[in-house]
Short mmCIF file of C-alpha atoms and ligand atoms in Angstrom, two decimals:
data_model
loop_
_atom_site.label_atom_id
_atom_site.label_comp_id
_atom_site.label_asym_id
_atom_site.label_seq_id
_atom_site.Cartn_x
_atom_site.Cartn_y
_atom_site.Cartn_z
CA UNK Z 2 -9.79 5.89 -18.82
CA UNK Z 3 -11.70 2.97 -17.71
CA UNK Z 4 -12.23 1.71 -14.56
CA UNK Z 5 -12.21 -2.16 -15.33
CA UNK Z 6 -8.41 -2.01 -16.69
CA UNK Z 7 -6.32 -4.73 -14.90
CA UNK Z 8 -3.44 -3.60 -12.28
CA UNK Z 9 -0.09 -4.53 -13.68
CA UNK Z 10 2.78 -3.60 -10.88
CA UNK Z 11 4.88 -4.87 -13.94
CA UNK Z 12 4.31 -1.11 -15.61
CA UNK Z 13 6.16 0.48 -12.95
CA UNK Z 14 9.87 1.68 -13.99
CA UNK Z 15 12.13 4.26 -13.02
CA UNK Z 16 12.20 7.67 -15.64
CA UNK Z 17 15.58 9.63 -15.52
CA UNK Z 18 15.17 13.27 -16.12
CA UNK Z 19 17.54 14.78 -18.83
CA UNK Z 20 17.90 18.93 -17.59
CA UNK Z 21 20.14 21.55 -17.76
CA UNK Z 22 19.66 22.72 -14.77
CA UNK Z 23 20.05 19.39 -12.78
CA UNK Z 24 23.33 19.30 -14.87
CA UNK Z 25 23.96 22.87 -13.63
CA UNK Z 26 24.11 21.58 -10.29
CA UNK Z 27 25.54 18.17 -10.49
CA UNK Z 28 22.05 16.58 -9.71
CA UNK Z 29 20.19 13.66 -11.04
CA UNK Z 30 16.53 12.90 -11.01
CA UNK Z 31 14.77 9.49 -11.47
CA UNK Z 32 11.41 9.26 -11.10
CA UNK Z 33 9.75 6.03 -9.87
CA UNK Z 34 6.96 5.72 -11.96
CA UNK Z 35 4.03 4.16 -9.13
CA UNK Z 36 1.29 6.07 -11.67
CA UNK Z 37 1.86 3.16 -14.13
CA UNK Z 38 0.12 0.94 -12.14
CA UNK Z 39 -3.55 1.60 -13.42
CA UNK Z 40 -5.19 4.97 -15.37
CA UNK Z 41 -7.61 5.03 -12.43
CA UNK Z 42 -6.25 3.45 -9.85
CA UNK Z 43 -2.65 4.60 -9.59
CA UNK Z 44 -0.09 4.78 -7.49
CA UNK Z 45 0.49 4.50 -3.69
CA UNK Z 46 -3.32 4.06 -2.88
CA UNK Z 47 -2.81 0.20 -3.83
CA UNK Z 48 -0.05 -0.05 -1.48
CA UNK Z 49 -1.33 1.65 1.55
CA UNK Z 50 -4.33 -0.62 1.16
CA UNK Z 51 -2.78 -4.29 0.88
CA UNK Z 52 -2.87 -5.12 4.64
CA UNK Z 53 -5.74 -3.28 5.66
CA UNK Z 54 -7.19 -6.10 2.86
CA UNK Z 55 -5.59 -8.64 4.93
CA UNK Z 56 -6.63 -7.65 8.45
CA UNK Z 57 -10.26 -7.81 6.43
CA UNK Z 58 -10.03 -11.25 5.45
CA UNK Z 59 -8.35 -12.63 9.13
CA UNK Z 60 -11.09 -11.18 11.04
CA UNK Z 61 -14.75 -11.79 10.66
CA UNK Z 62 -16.27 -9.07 8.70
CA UNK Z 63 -19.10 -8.88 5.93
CA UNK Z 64 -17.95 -5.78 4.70
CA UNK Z 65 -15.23 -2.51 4.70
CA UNK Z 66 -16.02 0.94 4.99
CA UNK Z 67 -14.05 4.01 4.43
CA UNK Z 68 -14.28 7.67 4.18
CA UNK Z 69 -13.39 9.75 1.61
CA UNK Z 70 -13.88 13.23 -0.55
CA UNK Z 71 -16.21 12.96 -3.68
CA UNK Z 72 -12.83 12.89 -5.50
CA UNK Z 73 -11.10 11.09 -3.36
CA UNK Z 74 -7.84 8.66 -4.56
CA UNK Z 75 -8.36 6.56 -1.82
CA UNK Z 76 -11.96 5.72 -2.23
CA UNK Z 77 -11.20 5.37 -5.80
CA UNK Z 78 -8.56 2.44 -5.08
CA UNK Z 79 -10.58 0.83 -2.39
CA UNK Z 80 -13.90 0.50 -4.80
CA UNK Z 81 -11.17 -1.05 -7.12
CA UNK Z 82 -9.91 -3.95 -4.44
CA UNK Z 83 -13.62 -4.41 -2.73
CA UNK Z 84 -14.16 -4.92 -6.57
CA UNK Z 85 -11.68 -6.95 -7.26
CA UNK Z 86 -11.36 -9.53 -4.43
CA UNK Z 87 -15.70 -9.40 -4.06
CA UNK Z 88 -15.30 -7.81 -1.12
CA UNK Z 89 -18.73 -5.33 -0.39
CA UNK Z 90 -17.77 -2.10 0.84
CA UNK Z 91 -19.60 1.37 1.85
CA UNK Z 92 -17.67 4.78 1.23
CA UNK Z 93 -18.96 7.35 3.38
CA UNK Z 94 -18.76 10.95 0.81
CA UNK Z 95 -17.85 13.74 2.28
CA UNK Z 96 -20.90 16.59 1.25
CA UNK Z 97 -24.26 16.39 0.22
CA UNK Z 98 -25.13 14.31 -2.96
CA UNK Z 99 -24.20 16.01 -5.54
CA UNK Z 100 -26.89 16.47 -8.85
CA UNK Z 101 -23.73 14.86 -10.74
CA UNK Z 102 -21.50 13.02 -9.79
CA UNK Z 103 -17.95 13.33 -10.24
CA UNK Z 104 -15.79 10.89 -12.54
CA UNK Z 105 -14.48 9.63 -8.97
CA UNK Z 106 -17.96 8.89 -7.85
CA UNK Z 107 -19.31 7.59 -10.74
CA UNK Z 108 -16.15 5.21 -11.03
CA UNK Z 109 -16.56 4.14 -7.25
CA UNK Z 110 -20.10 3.06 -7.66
CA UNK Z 111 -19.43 1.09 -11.28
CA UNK Z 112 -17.34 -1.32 -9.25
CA UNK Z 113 -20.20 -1.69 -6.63
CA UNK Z 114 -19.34 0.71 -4.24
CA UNK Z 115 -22.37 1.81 -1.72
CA UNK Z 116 -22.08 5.73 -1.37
CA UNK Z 117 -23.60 7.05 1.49
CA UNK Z 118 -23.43 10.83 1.12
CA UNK Z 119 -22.68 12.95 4.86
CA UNK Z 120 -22.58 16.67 5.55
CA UNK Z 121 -19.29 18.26 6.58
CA UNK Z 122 -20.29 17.94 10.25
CA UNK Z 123 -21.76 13.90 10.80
CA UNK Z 124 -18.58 13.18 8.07
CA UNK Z 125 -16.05 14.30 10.38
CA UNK Z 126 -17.57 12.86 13.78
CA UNK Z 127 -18.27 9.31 11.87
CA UNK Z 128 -14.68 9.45 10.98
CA UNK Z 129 -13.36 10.31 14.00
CA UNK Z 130 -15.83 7.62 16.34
CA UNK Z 131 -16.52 4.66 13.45
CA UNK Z 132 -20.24 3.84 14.75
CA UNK Z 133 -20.13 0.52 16.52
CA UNK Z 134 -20.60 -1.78 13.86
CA UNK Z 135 -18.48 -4.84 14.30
CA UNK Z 136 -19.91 -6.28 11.21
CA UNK Z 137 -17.55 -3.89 8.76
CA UNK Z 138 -14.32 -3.46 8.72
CA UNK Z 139 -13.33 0.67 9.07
CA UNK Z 140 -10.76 1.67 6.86
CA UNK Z 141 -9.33 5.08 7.93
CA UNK Z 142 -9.73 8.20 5.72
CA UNK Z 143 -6.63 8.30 3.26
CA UNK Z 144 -5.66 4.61 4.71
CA UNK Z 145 -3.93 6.61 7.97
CA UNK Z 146 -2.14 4.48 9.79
CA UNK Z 147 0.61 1.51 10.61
CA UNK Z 148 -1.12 -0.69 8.61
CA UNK Z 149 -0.86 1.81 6.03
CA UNK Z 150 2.36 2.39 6.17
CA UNK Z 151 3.65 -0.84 6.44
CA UNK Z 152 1.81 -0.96 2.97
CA UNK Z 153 3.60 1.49 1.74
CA UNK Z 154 6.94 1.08 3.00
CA UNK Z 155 7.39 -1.60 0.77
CA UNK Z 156 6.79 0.62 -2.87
CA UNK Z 157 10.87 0.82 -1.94
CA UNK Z 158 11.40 -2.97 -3.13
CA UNK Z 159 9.90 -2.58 -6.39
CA UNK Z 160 12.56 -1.69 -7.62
CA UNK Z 161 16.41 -2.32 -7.10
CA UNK Z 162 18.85 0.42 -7.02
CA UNK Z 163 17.30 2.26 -4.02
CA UNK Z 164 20.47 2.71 -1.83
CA UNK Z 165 21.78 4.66 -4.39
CA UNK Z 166 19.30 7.72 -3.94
CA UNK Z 167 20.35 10.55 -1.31
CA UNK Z 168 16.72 12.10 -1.25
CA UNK Z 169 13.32 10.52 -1.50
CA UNK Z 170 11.03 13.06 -2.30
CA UNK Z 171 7.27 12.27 -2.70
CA UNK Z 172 3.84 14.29 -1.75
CA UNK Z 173 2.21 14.00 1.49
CA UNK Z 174 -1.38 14.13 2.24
CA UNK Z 175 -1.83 12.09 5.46
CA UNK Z 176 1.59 11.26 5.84
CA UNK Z 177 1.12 7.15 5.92
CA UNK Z 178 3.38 6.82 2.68
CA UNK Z 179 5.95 9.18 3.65
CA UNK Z 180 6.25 7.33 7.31
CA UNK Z 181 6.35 4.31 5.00
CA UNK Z 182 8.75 5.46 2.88
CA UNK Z 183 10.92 6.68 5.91
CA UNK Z 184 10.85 2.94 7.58
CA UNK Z 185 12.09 1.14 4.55
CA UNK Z 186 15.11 3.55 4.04
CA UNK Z 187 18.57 3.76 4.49
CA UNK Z 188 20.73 5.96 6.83
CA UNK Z 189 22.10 7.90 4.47
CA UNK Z 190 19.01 9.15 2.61
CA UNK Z 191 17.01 12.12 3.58
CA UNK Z 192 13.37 11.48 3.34
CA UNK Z 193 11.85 15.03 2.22
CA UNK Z 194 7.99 15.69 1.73
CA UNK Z 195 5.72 18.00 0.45
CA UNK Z 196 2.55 19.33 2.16
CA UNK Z 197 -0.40 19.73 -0.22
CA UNK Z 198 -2.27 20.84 2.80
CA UNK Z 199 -2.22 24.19 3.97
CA UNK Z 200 -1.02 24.95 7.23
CA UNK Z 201 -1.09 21.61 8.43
CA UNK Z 202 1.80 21.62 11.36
CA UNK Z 203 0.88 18.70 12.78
CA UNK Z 204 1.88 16.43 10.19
CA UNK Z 205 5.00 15.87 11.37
CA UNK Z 206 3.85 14.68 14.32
CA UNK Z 207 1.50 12.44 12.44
CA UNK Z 208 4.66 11.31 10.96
CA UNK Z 209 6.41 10.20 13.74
CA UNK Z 210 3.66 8.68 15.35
CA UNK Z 211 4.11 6.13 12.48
CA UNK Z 212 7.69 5.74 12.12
CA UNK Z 213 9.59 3.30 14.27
CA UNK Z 214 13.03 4.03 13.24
CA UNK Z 215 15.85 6.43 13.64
CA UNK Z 216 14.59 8.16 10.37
CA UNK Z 217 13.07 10.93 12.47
CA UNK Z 218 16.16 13.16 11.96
CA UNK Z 219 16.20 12.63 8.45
CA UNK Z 220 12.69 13.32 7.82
CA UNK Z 221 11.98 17.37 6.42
CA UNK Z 222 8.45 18.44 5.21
CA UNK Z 223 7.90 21.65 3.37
CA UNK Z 224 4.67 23.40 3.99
CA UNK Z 225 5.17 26.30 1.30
CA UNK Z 226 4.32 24.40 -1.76
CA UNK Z 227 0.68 24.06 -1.59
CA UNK Z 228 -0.78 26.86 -3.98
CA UNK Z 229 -3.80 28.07 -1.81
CA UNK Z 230 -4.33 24.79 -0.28
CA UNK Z 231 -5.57 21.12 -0.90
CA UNK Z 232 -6.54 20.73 -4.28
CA UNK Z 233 -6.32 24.70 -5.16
CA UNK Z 234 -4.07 25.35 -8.24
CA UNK Z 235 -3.20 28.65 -10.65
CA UNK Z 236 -2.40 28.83 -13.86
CA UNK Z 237 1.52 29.00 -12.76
CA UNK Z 238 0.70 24.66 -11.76
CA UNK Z 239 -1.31 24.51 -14.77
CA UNK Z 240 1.49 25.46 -17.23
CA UNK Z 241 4.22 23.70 -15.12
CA UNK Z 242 2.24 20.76 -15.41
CA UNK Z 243 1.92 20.79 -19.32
CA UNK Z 244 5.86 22.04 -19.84
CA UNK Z 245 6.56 18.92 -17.52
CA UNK Z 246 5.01 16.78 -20.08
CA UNK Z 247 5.92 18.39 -23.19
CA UNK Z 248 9.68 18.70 -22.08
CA UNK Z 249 10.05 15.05 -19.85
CA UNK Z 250 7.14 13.24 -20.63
CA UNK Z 251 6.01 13.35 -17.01
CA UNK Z 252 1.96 13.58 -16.84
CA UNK Z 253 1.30 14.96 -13.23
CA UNK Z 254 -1.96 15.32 -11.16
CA UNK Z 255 -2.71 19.23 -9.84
CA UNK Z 256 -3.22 17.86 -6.39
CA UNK Z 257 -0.28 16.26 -5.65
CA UNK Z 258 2.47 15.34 -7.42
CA UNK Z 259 2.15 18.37 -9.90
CA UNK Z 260 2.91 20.23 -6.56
CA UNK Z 261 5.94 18.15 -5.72
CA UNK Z 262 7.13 18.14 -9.21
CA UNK Z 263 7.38 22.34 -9.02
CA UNK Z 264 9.22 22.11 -5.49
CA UNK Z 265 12.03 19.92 -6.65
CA UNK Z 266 13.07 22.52 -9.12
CA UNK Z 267 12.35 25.43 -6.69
CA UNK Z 268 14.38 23.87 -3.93
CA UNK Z 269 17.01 23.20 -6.89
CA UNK Z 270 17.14 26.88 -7.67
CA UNK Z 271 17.23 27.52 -3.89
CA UNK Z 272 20.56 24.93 -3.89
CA UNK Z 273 19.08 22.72 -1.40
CA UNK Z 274 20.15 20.06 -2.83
CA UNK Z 275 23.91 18.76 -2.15
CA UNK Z 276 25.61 18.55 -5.63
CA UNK Z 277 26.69 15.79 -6.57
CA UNK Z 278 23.15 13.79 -5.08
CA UNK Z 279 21.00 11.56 -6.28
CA UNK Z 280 16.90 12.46 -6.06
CA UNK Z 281 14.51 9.58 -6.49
CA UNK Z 282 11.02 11.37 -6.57
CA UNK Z 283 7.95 8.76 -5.97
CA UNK Z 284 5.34 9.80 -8.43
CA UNK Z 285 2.97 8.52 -6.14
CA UNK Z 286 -0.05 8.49 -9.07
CA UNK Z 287 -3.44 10.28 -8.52
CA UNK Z 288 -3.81 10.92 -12.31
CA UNK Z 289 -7.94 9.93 -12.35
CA UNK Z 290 -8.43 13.56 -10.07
CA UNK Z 291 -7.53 15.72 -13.26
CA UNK Z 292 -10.56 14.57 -14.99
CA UNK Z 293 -12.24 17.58 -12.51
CA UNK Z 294 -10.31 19.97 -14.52
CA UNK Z 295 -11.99 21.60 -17.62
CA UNK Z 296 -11.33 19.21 -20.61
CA UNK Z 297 -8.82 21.28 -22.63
CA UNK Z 298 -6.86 22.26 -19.61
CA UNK Z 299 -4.17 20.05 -19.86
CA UNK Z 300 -1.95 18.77 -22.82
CA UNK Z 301 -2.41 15.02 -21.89
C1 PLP R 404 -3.12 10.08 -1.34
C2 PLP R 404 -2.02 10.55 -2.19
C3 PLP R 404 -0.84 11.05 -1.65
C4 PLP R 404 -0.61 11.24 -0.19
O1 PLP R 404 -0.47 10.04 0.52
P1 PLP R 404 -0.50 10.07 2.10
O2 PLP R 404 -0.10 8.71 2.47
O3 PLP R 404 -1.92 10.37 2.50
O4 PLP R 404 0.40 11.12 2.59
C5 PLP R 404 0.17 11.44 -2.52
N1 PLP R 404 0.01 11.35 -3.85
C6 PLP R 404 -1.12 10.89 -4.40
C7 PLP R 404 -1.23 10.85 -5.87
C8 PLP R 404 -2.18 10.47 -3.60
O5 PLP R 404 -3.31 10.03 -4.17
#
């Protein structure tokens, strides 16, 4: 994988997923490809980041900082764009500096990234009070946020053909691309979501503090799909993820999509799904984070 790749939005395309048991039940399954985008820096990290880039470069700021786990997506992507439009940044790391760093890390700080490693404790009250420095630009932890969303909501006009989905199914971490998502719909399709957090209730509300529309009552996040809680997997995930790509050709990430992946066919089993529908899941990327897993581990 390297780091320096170009982004080409041009990779993206829709997969249709050939099953018996979507046949079973009158269902069909396209997949919109966002993990195309870059083998580092995939998927919806790019989008949730494009204005917070712009409110950078209207204001008067030397910098951007942002917050992040030591295999964090999003700090990933935003070492890519500070690299990429000469921006500097700072990514404040979650933990104490590790002996080794992590693929993510070691990525982030080829493309110039400053790391500035925080315990648990000064992480969370930094993120939660940026310090008063007017100089940098604070980008919130996962891109949270309107201007994330906004970002995000428009990863439903790159392709055509949207109206013709019932669901729109994609993970949720923060919630900023699902409110996204949920903006740029349509009134017929339900926007559905899947926790990789455990226990985290207050998403929805998190949701709906970002969405401006009537997509409220269309909006339905599951909680029971995150196998022991963020980032946590067994080898059930494990062996879903390589059948995925031996029998579809789908490569998934264990911390997100892999997750969402599983609950579309769960929910299918559980008929949730109205026959006769049309499912458009977002594979929203995140591919770089299995390079934590033991080399061996996965087929692809
Ligand atoms: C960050 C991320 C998500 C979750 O996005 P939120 O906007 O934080 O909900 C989903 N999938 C992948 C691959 C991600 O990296």
């Amino acid at each position: 994988m390297d780091i320096f790749n170009e982004l080409s939005l041009e990779k993206i395309f829709i997969q249709k997923i050939e099953d018996e048991q979507l046949n079973k039940c009158r269902l069909k399954l396209d997949i919109l490809r966002l993990d195309k985008i870059h083998p580092v820096v995939s998927g919806n990290k790019w989008y949730k980041l494009k204005y917070y880039i712009n409110e950078f470069a209207e204001g008067n700021y030397n910098s951007i900082t942002t917050f992040g786990g030591p295999f964090s997506n999003h700090i990933i992507a935003t070492a890519y764009a500070c690299f990429v439009q000469k921006i500097k940044c700072t990514g404040y790391i979650r933990g104490e500096e590790p002996k080794v760093y992590s693929d993510t890390l070691s990525d982030a700080k080829a493309l110039n990234m400053q790391l500035v490693f925080l315990s648990r404790n000064e992480y969370g009250k930094r993120k939660r009070h940026p310090q008063n420095d007017v100089s940098t630009f604070f980008i919130p932890e996962g891109g949270f946020g309107e201007t994330g969303a906004r970002g995000a909501s428009e990863i439903l006009n790159i392709i055509p053909g949207i109206p013709a989905y019932d669901y729109i199914i994609s993970a949720v971490g923060t919630g900023t691309m699902m409110a996204g998502i949920a903006n740029a719909s349509f009134r017929h399709q339900k926007i559905i979501g899947i926790s990789v957090f455990k226990n985290n209730y207050n998403l929805v509300n998190e949701v709906f503090s970002l969405t401006g529309n009537d997509s409220e009552k269309r909006i339905n996040i599951f909680h029971d799909y995150h196998f022991g809680g963020y980032a946590k997997y067994n080898q059930l995930l494990l062996e879903f993820m390589n059948k995925a790509w031996v029998q579809y050709f789908v490569p998934l990430d264990f911390v997100y999509t892999a997750k969402t992946f599983y609950a579309i066919f769960d929910l299918l089993q559980k008929k949730y799904f109205i026959p006769g529908s049309k499912i458009l899941f977002i594979h929203s990327g995140g591919l770089q984070g299995n390079r934590s897993l033991e080399k061996g581990t996965l087929l692809f």
